Coordinates of C-alpha atoms and ligand atoms in Angstrom, one line a residue:
X6 CA 25.9 99.7 121.6
X7 CA 27.7 98.9 124.7
X8 CA 30.5 101.4 125.5
X9 CA 33.3 100.2 127.8
X10 CA 35.6 102.9 129.4
X11 CA 38.9 102.1 130.8
X12 CA 40.2 104.4 133.5
X13 CA 43.7 103.1 133.7
X14 CA 46.6 105.1 131.9
X15 CA 48.4 101.6 131.5
X16 CA 47.9 98.5 129.4
X17 CA 47.8 96.3 132.2
X18 CA 45.2 94.6 134.6
X19 CA 42.3 97.0 134.2
X20 CA 42.3 97.1 130.4
X21 CA 42.9 93.2 130.4
X22 CA 39.8 92.7 132.3
X23 CA 37.7 95.1 130.5
X24 CA 38.7 93.6 127.3
X25 CA 37.7 90.1 128.6
X26 CA 34.2 91.6 129.5
X27 CA 33.6 93.2 126.2
X28 CA 34.6 90.0 124.3
X29 CA 31.6 88.5 126.3
X30 CA 29.5 91.3 125.5
X31 CA 30.1 91.6 121.8
X32 CA 28.5 88.1 121.2
X33 CA 25.1 90.0 121.6
X34 CA 25.7 93.6 121.3
X35 CA 27.9 96.1 119.2
X36 CA 30.7 97.3 121.4
X37 CA 32.9 100.2 121.7
X38 CA 36.0 100.8 123.6
X39 CA 37.6 104.0 125.1
X40 CA 40.7 104.1 127.1
X41 CA 42.1 107.2 128.8
X42 CA 45.7 105.5 128.1
X43 CA 47.6 108.0 125.8
X44 CA 44.6 110.5 125.6
X45 CA 44.3 114.0 127.1
X46 CA 41.5 114.2 129.4
X47 CA 41.7 117.7 131.1
X48 CA 39.9 118.3 134.3
X49 CA 36.4 120.1 134.5
X50 CA 37.2 123.9 135.2
X51 CA 33.6 124.7 136.5
X52 CA 33.7 127.6 134.2
X53 CA 29.9 126.9 133.2
X54 CA 30.6 127.5 129.6
X55 CA 28.7 124.4 129.2
X56 CA 25.5 125.6 131.0
X57 CA 25.3 128.5 128.7
X58 CA 26.2 127.0 125.4
X59 CA 25.4 123.4 126.0
X60 CA 28.9 122.1 125.0
X61 CA 32.3 122.1 126.7
X62 CA 34.8 124.8 126.0
X63 CA 37.8 122.5 126.4
X64 CA 38.9 120.6 123.3
X65 CA 40.5 117.4 124.0
X66 CA 40.0 113.5 124.0
X67 CA 36.6 114.0 125.5
X68 CA 35.1 114.4 122.0
X69 CA 34.9 110.5 121.7
X70 CA 32.8 110.4 125.0
X71 CA 30.6 113.3 124.1
X72 CA 29.8 111.7 120.7
X73 CA 29.4 108.2 121.9
X74 CA 28.1 107.9 125.4
X75 CA 24.6 109.5 124.4
X76 CA 24.3 106.6 121.8
X77 CA 25.1 103.9 124.2
X78 CA 22.4 101.8 125.7
X79 CA 24.9 100.3 128.3
X80 CA 28.0 101.5 129.9
X81 CA 30.9 99.6 131.6
X82 CA 33.3 101.6 133.6
X83 CA 36.5 100.0 134.6
X84 CA 38.7 101.7 136.9
X85 CA 42.1 100.8 138.8
X86 CA 41.9 101.7 142.4
X87 CA 43.6 104.7 143.5
X88 CA 43.6 105.8 147.1
X89 CA 40.4 103.8 147.7
X90 CA 38.4 105.4 144.7
X91 CA 38.5 105.6 140.9
X92 CA 41.5 106.9 139.0
X93 CA 41.7 110.8 138.6
X94 CA 41.4 110.1 134.8
X95 CA 38.0 108.3 135.1
X96 CA 37.0 111.1 137.6
X97 CA 37.8 113.7 134.9
X98 CA 35.5 112.1 132.4
X99 CA 32.6 112.0 135.0
X100 CA 33.1 115.6 135.9
X101 CA 33.3 116.6 132.2
X102 CA 30.1 114.8 131.5
X103 CA 28.5 118.0 133.0
X104 CA 28.5 119.3 129.3
X105 CA 26.3 116.2 128.5
X106 CA 23.9 117.2 131.5
X107 CA 23.9 120.7 130.4
X108 CA 22.1 119.4 127.2
X109 CA 20.0 116.8 129.1
X110 CA 19.6 116.6 132.6
X111 CA 19.1 112.9 132.4
X112 CA 21.7 112.2 129.8
X113 CA 22.0 108.7 131.2
X114 CA 18.3 107.8 131.4
X115 CA 17.3 104.3 130.4
X116 CA 20.9 103.3 130.2
X117 CA 22.2 100.2 132.0
X118 CA 25.8 100.8 134.0
X119 CA 28.1 98.3 135.6
X120 CA 31.5 98.9 137.1
X121 CA 34.8 96.8 137.4
X122 CA 37.3 97.8 140.0
X123 CA 40.9 96.5 140.1
X124 CA 43.1 96.9 143.2
X125 CA 46.6 95.9 143.9
X126 CA 45.4 94.8 147.4
X127 CA 42.6 92.2 148.1
X128 CA 40.8 94.8 150.2
X129 CA 42.0 98.1 148.6
X130 CA 38.9 100.0 148.2
X131 CA 37.3 98.1 145.1
X132 CA 33.9 98.5 146.5
X133 CA 34.2 102.2 147.3
X134 CA 35.5 102.7 143.6
X135 CA 32.5 100.7 142.6
X136 CA 30.1 103.1 144.7
X137 CA 31.7 106.1 143.1
X138 CA 30.9 104.7 139.5
X139 CA 27.2 103.8 140.9
X140 CA 27.0 107.4 142.3
X141 CA 27.9 108.8 138.7
X142 CA 25.2 106.4 137.1
X143 CA 22.5 107.0 139.5
X144 CA 22.6 110.8 139.8
X145 CA 22.5 111.0 135.9
X146 CA 19.7 108.7 135.5
X147 CA 21.2 105.4 134.4
X148 CA 20.2 102.0 136.0
X149 CA 23.3 100.7 138.1
X150 CA 23.6 96.8 138.3
X151 CA 25.8 94.7 140.2
X152 CA 26.2 90.9 140.4
X153 CA 24.1 90.4 143.5
X154 CA 24.8 88.6 146.7
X155 CA 27.4 85.8 147.3
X156 CA 30.3 87.4 145.9
X157 CA 29.6 90.4 143.5
X158 CA 27.5 92.7 145.7
X159 CA 28.4 95.9 144.0
X160 CA 30.0 94.8 140.8
X161 CA 33.3 93.2 139.7
X162 CA 36.1 93.3 142.1
X163 CA 39.6 92.1 141.2
X164 CA 42.7 91.8 143.2
X165 CA 45.7 92.1 140.6
X166 CA 48.6 92.1 143.2
X167 CA 49.9 95.0 141.3
X168 CA 50.5 93.0 138.1
X169 CA 48.8 91.8 134.9
X170 CA 49.9 88.2 135.7
X171 CA 48.3 88.8 139.2
X172 CA 44.8 89.7 137.9
X173 CA 44.9 86.9 135.3
X174 CA 45.1 84.5 138.2
X175 CA 42.3 86.1 140.1
X176 CA 39.6 83.4 139.7
X177 CA 37.2 85.1 142.3
X178 CA 37.5 88.3 140.4
X179 CA 36.4 86.6 137.2
X180 CA 33.6 84.9 139.1
X181 CA 32.5 88.4 140.2
X182 CA 32.7 89.5 136.6
X183 CA 30.8 86.6 135.2
X184 CA 27.9 87.3 137.8
X185 CA 27.9 91.0 137.0
X186 CA 27.8 90.7 133.4
X187 CA 24.9 88.1 133.6
X188 CA 22.6 90.7 135.3
X189 CA 24.0 93.6 133.1
X190 CA 23.3 91.6 129.9
X191 CA 19.7 90.8 131.2
X192 CA 18.7 94.4 131.6
X193 CA 20.5 96.3 128.8
Ligands
LIG207 C1 48.5 106.4 142.7 C2 47.9 104.9 143.0 C3 47.2 104.7 144.1 C4 46.9 103.4 144.1 N1 46.0 103.1 145.4 C5 45.4 101.9 145.5 C6 44.5 101.8 146.6 O1 44.0 102.6 147.3 N2 44.0 100.4 146.6 C7 44.6 99.4 145.9 O2 44.1 98.3 146.3 N3 45.6 99.6 145.1 C8 46.1 100.8 144.8 N4 46.9 100.9 143.9 C9 47.3 99.8 143.0 C10 46.6 99.7 141.7 O3 45.2 99.7 142.0 C11 46.9 98.4 141.0 O4 48.2 98.2 140.8 C12 46.0 98.2 139.7 O5 46.1 96.8 139.3 C13 46.4 99.2 138.7 O6 45.6 98.9 137.4 P1 46.4 98.7 136.1 O7 47.2 97.3 136.3 O8 45.3 98.7 135.0 O9 47.4 99.9 135.9 C14 47.3 102.2 143.5 C15 48.2 102.7 142.4 C16 48.7 103.9 142.2 C17 49.5 104.2 141.0

């Protein structure tokens, strides 16, 4: 099962491209989709309850991630670029995964991960956001994949021009998505 996680609080460009990616993935794999939109994902408090009790003390919409992420063989994280990085909502998901790490230090071991970053500017920090996603994968044991050289060096990068119509017209973005998905699907 492949889990797609959307880090945008809106039903706009990021959700659109992630769903396009999942349409391709579901030709060969079971797919699950999670969005932060309309959900409550509180930030990690570093209370260390999870270290002692192997679960998070906060009860909110992370429940779906706690139950689903360990069962996934592949993860696609999609984020809007906020201040040259991932959205605060996606970062909260990453931080709250400390509770999964408390159960199993390598909780992403053998899973394959890829990232999609959607910025309003052409060079707005998409690759920095992808690096943040890859760092999360690497430090928790997952295998990060990109689309390789000639365009998709760290993964799928989109230029939305701050609109859904803008991202739909980003042919280069969809080329990077295709290249990244090809590698992801060959490994997952
Ligand atoms: C708080 C905030 C910070 C942003 N920072 C950046 C940025 O650093 N670089 C960039 O290219 N776009 C930036 N944007 C624009 C969004 O990345 C862009 O509009 C994107 O398409 C939003 O994704 P969505 O359409 O899924 O909501 C920012 C938007 C917001 C709300």
